Short mmCIF file of C-alpha atoms in Angstrom, two decimals:
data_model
loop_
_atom_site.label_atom_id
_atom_site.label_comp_id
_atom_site.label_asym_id
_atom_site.label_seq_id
_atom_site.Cartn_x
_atom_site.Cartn_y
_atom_site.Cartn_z
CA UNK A 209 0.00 0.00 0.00
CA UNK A 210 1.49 3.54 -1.42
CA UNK A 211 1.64 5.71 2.10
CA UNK A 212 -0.40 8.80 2.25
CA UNK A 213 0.78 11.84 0.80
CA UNK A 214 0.04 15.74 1.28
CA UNK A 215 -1.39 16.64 4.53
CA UNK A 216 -2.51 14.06 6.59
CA UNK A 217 -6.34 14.21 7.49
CA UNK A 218 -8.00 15.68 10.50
CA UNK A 219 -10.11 13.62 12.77
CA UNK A 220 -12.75 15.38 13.82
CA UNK A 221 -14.63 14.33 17.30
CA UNK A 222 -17.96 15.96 19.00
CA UNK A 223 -17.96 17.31 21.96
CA UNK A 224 -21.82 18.15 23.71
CA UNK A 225 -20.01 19.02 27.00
CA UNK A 226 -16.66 19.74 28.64
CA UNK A 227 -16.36 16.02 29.88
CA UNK A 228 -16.91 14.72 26.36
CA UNK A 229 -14.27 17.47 24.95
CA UNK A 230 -11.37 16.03 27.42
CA UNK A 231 -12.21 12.55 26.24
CA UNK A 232 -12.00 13.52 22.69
CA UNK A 233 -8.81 15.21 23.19
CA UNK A 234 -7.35 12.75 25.29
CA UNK A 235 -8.31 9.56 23.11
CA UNK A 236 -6.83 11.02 19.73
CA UNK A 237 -8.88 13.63 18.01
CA UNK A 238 -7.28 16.20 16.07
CA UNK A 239 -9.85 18.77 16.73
CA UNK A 240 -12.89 19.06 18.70
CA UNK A 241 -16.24 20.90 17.11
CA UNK A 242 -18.81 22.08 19.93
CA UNK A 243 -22.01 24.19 20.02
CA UNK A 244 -22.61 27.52 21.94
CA UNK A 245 -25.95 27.48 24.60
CA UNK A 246 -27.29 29.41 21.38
CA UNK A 247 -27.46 29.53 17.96
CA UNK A 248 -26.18 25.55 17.18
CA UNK A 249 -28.00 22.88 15.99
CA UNK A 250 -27.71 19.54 19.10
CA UNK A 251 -30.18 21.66 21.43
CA UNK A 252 -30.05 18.49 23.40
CA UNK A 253 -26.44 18.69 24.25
CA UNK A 254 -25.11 20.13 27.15
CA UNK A 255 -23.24 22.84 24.89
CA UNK A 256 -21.20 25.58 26.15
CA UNK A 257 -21.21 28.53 27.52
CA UNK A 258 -19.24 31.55 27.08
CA UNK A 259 -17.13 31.02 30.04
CA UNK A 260 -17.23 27.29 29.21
CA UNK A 261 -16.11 28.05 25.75
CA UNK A 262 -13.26 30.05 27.04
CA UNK A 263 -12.15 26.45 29.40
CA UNK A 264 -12.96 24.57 26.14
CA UNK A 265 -10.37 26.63 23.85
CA UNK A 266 -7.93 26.78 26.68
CA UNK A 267 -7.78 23.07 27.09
CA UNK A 268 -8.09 22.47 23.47
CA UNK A 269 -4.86 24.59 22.86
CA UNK A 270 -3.06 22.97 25.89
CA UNK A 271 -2.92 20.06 24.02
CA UNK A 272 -2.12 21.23 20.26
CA UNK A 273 -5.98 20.70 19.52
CA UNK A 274 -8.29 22.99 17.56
CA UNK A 275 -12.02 23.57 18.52
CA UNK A 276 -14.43 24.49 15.85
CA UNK A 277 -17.92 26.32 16.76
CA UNK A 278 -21.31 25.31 15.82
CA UNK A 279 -23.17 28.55 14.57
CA UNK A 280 -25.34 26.24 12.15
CA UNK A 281 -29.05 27.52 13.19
CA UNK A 282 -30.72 28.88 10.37
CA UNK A 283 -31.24 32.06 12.03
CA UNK A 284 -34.74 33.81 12.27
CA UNK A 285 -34.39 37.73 12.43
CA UNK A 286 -35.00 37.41 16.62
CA UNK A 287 -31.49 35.81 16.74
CA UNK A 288 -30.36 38.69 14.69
CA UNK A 289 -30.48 41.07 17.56
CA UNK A 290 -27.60 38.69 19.87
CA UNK A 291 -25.66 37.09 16.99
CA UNK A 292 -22.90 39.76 16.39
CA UNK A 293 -21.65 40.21 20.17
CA UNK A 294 -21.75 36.35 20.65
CA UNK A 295 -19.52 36.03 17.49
CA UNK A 296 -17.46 38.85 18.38
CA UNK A 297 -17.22 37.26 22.14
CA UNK A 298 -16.40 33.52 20.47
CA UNK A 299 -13.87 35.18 18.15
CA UNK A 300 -11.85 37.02 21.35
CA UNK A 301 -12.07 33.38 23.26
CA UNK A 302 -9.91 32.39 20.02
CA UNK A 303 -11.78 29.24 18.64
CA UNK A 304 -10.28 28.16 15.71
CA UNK A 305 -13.16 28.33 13.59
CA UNK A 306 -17.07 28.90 12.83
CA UNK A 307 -19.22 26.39 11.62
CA UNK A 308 -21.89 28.05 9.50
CA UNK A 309 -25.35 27.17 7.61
CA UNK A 310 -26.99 30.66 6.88
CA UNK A 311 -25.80 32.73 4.40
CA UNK A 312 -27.08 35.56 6.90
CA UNK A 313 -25.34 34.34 9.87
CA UNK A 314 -22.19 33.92 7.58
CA UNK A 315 -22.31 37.68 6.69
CA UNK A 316 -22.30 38.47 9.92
CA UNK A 317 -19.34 36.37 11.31
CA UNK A 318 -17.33 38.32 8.42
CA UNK A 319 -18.04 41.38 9.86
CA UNK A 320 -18.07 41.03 13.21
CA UNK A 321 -14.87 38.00 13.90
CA UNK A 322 -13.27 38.60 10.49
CA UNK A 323 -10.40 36.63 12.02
CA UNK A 324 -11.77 33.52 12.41
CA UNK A 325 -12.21 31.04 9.74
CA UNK A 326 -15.89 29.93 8.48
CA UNK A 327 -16.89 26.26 7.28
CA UNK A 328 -19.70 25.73 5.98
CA UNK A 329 -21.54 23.42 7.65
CA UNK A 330 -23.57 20.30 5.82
CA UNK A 331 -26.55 21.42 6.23
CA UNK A 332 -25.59 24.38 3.34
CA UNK A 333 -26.66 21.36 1.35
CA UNK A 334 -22.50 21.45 -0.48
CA UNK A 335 -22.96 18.47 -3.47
CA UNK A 336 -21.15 19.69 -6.37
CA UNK A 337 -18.08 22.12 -6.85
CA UNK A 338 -19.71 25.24 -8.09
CA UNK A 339 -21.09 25.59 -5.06
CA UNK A 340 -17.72 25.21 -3.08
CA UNK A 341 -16.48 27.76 -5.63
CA UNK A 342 -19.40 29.92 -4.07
CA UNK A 343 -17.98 29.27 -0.63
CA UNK A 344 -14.77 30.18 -1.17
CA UNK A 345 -15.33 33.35 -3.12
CA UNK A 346 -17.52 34.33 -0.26
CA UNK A 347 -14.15 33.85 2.10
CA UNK A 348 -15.09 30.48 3.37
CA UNK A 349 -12.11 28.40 4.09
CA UNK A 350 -13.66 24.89 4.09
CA UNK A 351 -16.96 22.93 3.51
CA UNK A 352 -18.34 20.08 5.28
CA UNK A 353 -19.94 17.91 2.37
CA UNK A 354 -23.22 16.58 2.05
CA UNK A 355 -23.83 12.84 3.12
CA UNK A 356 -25.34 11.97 -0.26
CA UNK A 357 -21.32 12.24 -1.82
CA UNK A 358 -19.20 9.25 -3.07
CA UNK A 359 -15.48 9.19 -2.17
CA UNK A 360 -15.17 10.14 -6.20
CA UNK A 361 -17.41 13.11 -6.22
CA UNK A 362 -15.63 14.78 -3.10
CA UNK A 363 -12.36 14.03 -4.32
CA UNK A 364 -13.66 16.12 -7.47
CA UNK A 365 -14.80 19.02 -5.24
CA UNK A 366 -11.70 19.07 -3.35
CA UNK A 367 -9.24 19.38 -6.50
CA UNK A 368 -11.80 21.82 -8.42
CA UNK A 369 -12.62 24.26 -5.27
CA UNK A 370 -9.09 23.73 -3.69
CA UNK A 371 -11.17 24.91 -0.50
CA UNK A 372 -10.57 22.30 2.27
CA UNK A 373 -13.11 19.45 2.78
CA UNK A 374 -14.81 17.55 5.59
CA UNK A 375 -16.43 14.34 5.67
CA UNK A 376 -18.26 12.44 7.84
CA UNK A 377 -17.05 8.94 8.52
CA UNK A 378 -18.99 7.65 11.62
CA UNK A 379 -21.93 8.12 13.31
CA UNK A 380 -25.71 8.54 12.71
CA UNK A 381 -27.47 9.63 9.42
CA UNK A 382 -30.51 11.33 8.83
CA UNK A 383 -33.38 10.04 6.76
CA UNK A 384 -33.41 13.85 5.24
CA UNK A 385 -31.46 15.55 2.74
CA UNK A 386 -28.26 16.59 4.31
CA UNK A 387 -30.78 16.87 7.74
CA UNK A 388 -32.75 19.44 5.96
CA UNK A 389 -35.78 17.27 7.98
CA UNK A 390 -39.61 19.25 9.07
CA UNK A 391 -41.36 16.00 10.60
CA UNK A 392 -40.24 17.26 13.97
CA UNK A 393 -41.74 20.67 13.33
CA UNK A 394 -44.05 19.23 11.85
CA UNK A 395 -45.76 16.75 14.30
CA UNK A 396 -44.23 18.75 17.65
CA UNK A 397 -43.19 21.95 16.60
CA UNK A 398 -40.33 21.25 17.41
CA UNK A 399 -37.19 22.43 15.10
CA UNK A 400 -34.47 20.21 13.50
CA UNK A 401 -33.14 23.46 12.30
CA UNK A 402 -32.68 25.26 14.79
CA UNK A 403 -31.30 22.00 17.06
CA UNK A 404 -34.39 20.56 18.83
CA UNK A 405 -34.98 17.91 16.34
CA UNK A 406 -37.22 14.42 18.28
CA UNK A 407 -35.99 12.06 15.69
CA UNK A 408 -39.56 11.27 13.98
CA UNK A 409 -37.92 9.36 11.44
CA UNK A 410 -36.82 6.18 14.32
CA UNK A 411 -41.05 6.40 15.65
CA UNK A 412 -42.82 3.15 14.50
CA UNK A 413 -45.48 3.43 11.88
CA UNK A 414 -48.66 2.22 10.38
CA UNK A 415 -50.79 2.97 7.51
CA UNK A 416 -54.35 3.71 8.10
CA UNK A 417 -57.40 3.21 5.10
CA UNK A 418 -58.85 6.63 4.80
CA UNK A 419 -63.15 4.97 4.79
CA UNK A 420 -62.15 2.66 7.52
CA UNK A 421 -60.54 4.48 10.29
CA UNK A 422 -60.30 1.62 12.59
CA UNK A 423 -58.65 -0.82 10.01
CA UNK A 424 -54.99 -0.35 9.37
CA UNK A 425 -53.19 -2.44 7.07
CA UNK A 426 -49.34 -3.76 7.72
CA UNK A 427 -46.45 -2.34 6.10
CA UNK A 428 -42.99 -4.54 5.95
CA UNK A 429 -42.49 -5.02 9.49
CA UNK A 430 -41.50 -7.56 11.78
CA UNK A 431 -42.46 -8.32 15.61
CA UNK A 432 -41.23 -5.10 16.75
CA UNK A 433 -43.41 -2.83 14.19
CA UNK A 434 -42.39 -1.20 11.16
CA UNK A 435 -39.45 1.67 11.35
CA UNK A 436 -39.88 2.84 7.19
CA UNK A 437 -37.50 6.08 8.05
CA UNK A 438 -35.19 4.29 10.05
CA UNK A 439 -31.57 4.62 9.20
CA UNK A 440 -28.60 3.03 9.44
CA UNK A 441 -25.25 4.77 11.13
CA UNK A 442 -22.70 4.99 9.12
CA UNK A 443 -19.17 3.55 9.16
CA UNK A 444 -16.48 3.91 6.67
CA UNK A 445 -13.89 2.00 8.76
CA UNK A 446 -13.66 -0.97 6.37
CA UNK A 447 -13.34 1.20 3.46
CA UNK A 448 -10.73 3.68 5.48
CA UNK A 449 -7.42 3.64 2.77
CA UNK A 450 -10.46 4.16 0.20
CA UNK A 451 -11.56 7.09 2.12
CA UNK A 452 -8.20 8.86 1.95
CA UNK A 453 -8.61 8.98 -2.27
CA UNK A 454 -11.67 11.28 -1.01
CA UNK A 455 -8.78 13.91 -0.46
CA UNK A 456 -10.62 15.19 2.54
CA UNK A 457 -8.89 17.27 4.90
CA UNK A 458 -11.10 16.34 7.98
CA UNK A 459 -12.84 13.14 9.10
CA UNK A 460 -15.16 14.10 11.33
CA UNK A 461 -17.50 11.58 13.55
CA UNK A 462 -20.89 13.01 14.34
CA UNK A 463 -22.19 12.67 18.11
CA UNK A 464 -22.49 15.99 20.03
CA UNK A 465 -25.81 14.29 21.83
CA UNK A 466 -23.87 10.68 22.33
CA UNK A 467 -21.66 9.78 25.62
CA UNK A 468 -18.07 10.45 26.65
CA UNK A 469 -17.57 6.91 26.57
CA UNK A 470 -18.98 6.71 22.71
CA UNK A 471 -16.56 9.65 22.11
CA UNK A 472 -13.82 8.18 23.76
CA UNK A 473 -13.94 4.79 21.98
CA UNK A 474 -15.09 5.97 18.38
CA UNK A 475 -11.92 8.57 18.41
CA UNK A 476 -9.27 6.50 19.72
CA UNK A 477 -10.70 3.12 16.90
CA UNK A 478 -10.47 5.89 14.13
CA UNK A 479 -7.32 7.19 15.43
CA UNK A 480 -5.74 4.00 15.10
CA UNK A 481 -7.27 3.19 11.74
CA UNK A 482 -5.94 6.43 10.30
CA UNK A 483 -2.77 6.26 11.53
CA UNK A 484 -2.34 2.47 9.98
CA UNK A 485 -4.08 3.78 6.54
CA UNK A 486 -1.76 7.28 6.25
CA UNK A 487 1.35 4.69 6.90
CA UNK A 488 0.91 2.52 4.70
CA UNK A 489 0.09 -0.38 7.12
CA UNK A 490 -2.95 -0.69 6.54
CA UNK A 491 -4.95 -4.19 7.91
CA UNK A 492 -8.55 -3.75 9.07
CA UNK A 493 -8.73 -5.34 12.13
CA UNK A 494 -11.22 -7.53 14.14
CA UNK A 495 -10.56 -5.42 17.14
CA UNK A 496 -11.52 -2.33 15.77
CA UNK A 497 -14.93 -3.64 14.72
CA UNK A 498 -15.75 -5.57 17.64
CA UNK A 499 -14.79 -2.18 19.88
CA UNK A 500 -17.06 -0.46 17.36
CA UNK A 501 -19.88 -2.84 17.90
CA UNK A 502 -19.52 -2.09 21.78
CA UNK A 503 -21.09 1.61 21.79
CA UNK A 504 -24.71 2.62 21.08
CA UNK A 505 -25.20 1.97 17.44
CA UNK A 506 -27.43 0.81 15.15
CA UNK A 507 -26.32 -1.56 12.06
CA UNK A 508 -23.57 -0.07 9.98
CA UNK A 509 -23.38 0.71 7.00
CA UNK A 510 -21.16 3.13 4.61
CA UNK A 511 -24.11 4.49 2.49
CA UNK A 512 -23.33 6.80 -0.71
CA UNK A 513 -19.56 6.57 0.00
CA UNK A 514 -18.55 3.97 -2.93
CA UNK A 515 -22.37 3.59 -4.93
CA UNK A 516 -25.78 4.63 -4.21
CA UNK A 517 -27.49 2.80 -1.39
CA UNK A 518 -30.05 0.46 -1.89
CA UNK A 519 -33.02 -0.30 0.50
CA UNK A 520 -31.11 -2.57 2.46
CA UNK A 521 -28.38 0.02 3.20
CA UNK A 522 -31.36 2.51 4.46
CA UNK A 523 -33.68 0.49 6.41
CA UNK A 524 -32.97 -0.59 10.31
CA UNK A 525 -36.16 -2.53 10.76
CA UNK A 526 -35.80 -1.12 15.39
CA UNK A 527 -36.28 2.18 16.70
CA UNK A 528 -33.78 0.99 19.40
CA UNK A 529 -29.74 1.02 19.56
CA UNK A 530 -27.53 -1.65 19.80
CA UNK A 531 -26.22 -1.63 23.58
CA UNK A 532 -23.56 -4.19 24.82
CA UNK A 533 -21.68 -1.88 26.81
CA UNK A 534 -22.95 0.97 28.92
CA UNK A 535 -20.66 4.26 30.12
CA UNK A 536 -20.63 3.39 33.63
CA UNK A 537 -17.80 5.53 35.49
CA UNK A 538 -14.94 7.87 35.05
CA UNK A 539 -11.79 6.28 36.24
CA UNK A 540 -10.38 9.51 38.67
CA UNK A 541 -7.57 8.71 41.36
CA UNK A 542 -5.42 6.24 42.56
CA UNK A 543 -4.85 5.68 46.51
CA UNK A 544 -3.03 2.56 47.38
CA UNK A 545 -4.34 -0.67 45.41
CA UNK A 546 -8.05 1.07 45.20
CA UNK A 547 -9.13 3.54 42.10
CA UNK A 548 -11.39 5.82 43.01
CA UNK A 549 -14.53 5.89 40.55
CA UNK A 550 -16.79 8.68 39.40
CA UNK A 551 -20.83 6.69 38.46
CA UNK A 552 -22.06 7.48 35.20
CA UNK A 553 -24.42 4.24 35.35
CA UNK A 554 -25.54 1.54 37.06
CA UNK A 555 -22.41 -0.13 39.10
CA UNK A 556 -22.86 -3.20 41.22
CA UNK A 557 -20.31 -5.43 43.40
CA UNK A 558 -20.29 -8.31 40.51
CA UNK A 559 -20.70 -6.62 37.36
CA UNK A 560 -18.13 -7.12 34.40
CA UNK A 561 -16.16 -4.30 33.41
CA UNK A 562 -13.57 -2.74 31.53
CA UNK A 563 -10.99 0.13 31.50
CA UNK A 564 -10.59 1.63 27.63
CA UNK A 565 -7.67 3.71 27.41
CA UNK A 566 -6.31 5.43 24.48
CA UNK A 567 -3.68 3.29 23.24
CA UNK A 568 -5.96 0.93 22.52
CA UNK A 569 -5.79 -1.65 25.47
CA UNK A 570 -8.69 -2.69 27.42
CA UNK A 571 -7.96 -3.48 30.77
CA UNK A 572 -10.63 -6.00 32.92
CA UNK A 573 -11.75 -4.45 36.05
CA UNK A 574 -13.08 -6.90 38.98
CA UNK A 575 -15.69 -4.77 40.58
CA UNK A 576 -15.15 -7.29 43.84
CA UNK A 577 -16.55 -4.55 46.25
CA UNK A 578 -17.78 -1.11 46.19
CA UNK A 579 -16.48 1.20 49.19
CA UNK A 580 -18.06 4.73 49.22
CA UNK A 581 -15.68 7.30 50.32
CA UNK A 582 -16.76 7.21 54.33
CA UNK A 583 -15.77 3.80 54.08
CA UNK A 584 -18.76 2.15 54.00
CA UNK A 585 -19.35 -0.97 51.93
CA UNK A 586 -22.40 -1.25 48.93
CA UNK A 587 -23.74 -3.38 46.96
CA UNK A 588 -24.28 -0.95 44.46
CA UNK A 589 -23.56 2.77 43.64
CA UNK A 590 -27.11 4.20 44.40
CA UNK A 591 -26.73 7.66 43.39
CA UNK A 592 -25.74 9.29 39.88
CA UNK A 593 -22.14 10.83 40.09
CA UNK A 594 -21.21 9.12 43.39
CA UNK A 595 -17.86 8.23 43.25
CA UNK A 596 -16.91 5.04 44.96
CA UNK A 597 -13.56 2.93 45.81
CA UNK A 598 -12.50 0.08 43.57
CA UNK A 599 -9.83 -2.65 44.12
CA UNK A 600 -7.23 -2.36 41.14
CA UNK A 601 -3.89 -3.67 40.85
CA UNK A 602 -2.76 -1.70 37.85
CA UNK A 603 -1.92 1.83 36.86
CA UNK A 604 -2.44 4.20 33.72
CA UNK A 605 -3.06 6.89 32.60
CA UNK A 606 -6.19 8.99 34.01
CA UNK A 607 -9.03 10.22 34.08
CA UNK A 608 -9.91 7.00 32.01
CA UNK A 609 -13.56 5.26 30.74
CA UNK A 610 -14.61 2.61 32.43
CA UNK A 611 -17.39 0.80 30.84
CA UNK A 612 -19.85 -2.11 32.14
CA UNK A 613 -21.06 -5.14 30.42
CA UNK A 614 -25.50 -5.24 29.74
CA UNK A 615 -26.14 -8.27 30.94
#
């Protein structure tokens, strides 16, 4: 395999909350892309604020990462009124650049933070390279393409626009056109564009005889119901040395709403992978798709990347995830031959879990008592965020994700 050549890629990771940003730095991302309390599209995150988005940059810097800002809404003319101080506030915090949807909200980040660099996020709806052409002449340094690309048409866009590109390579899809989606507004009022979207498209369905409104007739379903807008999540890791012909300058995995433990292990899998592919080592590994099959996901697949999908590559016939592993504690402090564990789940005197660090390993942890930190003995850890003592034998690096087995 030829090695990689030119600049090596980006991995991009989520981040819906400081925690999740420190595990995406930590576990191998290159950059970090998070949303403001306003104006981004995961309402359901945790998000930032701007105090938090000052911590955010400073911690991103510390350690040689960037930190891109969601400013995706597509703004109504109320958010006019705040939009120009909280760019010119996010610009003097020093992210290292804007993610942007609306041409009006672009305008405005060029003349309020004319220093920091805009992307244009994929909900612009960028498919061909005229419009990247657009984008650039604009002042737009980079576009995050559309999900309905092949590897071939980005690599076009890239070498025609010469503006940098982003690509997703993991994580979930919408049923809609580049997320352009209204059944959320539609059926709750609720906005998918402006980040409060309640995932319509994964509700279970049936179809209903207009003259007989007590009859309704089965669609293709199985025991569960029938899921007809129900996506699959995407993975390009078995296609990954195919994925750097794409040219891309940043692979980014989608998940601002999704766990520190899902960041954690998705980043430091894809780390590895592109690390192997770029040096010309490339050998996908069983590991990497068993550790992938460990956080919430639904069935994989790598949609439009090589051909158009077919049915089969669209439909997940279960509104629910695919859970073998939970997030179950932050790994915080040594003392002795105890570790000192902060709950993020269920934790019980019994249960099998694991340590995931960022080189890869996965070390067993034998949760053989629970010891709270008055020194009192439990069965289990009764109260979310109550950090308890562990026995453990072995040291690394912390804080660290410890995850527990759904049995």
């Amino acid at each position: 395999m030829i090695k990689g050549r030119g600049l090596k890629p980006e991995l991009l990771a989520p981040a819906g909350d400081m925690e999740k940003l420190q595990f995406a730095c930590l576990y191998g991302a290159d950059a970090v892309y998070i949303g403001g309390k306003e104006f981004s599209l995961r309402a359901g995150a945790g998000n930032f604020s701007l105090t938090e988005i000052k911590a955010a940059v400073s911690l991103a810097h510390s350690l040689g990462k960037r930190i891109y800002l969601a400013v995706n809404i597509f703004a109504n003319n109320r958010d006019i009124i705040h939009l120009p101080e909280f760019l010119r506030s996010a610009a003097v915090l020093g992210v290292d650049a804007f993610l942007i949807s609306d041409p009006g909200v672009f305008r405005l980040a060029r003349q309020y933070a004319p220093q920091v660099p805009i992307h244009i996020s994929t909900q612009a709806n960028n498919t061909n390279w005229q419009s990247a052409l657009f984008w650039r002449e604009q002042g737009a340094r980079r576009i995050v393409l559309a999900r309905e690309l092949s590897l071939a048409e980005a690599a076009e866009i890239r070498i025609r626009s010469g503006l940098e590109t982003e690509i997703f390579i993991h994580g979930a899809i919408c049923i809609s056109y580049s997320g352009r989606c209204y059944l959320s507004s539609y059926f709750l009022s609720r906005d998918a564009n402006r980040g409060d979207c309640a995932q319509p498209c994964r509700w279970q369905y049936r179809l209903e005889e207009a003259e007989r409104p007590d009859t309704w007739l089965p669609l293709e379903e199985d025991e569960k119901g029938c899921y007809i807008l129900n996506g699959k999540d995407l993975s390009l890791l078995p296609i990954l040395p195919r994925v750097l012909g794409s040219k891309a300058t940043s692979w980014k995995i989608e998940g601002r709403n999704k766990s520190a433990y899902y960041v954690a292990n998705v980043t430091r899998i894809y780390r590895q992978a592109l690390d192997a592919a770029w040096n010309g080592n490339w050998q996908l590994r069983q590991e990497w798709q068993e550790e992938l099959a460990k956080v919430s996901h639904r069935e994989y697949t790598t949609s439009f990347a090589l051909a158009e999908p077919t049915d089969d590559d669209y439909r997940y016939n279960d509104a629910s995830y695919v859970r073998g592993w939970d997030f179950a504690a932050i790994a915080r402090k040594f003392q002795g031959k105890e570790l000192l564990l902060e709950q993020r789940n269920h934790l019980a005197v019994g249960d099998e879990a694991e340590i995931i660090l960022a080189d890869g390993r996965n070390l067993p942890l034998r949760l053989d008592y629970l010891r709270d930190e008055e020194g009192r003995h439990l069965e289990s850890a009764p109260h979310p965020l109550q950090k308890v003592w562990v026995p453990c034998r072995e040291t690394f690096p912390l804080p660290a994700i410890v995850r527990r087995l759904v049995r």
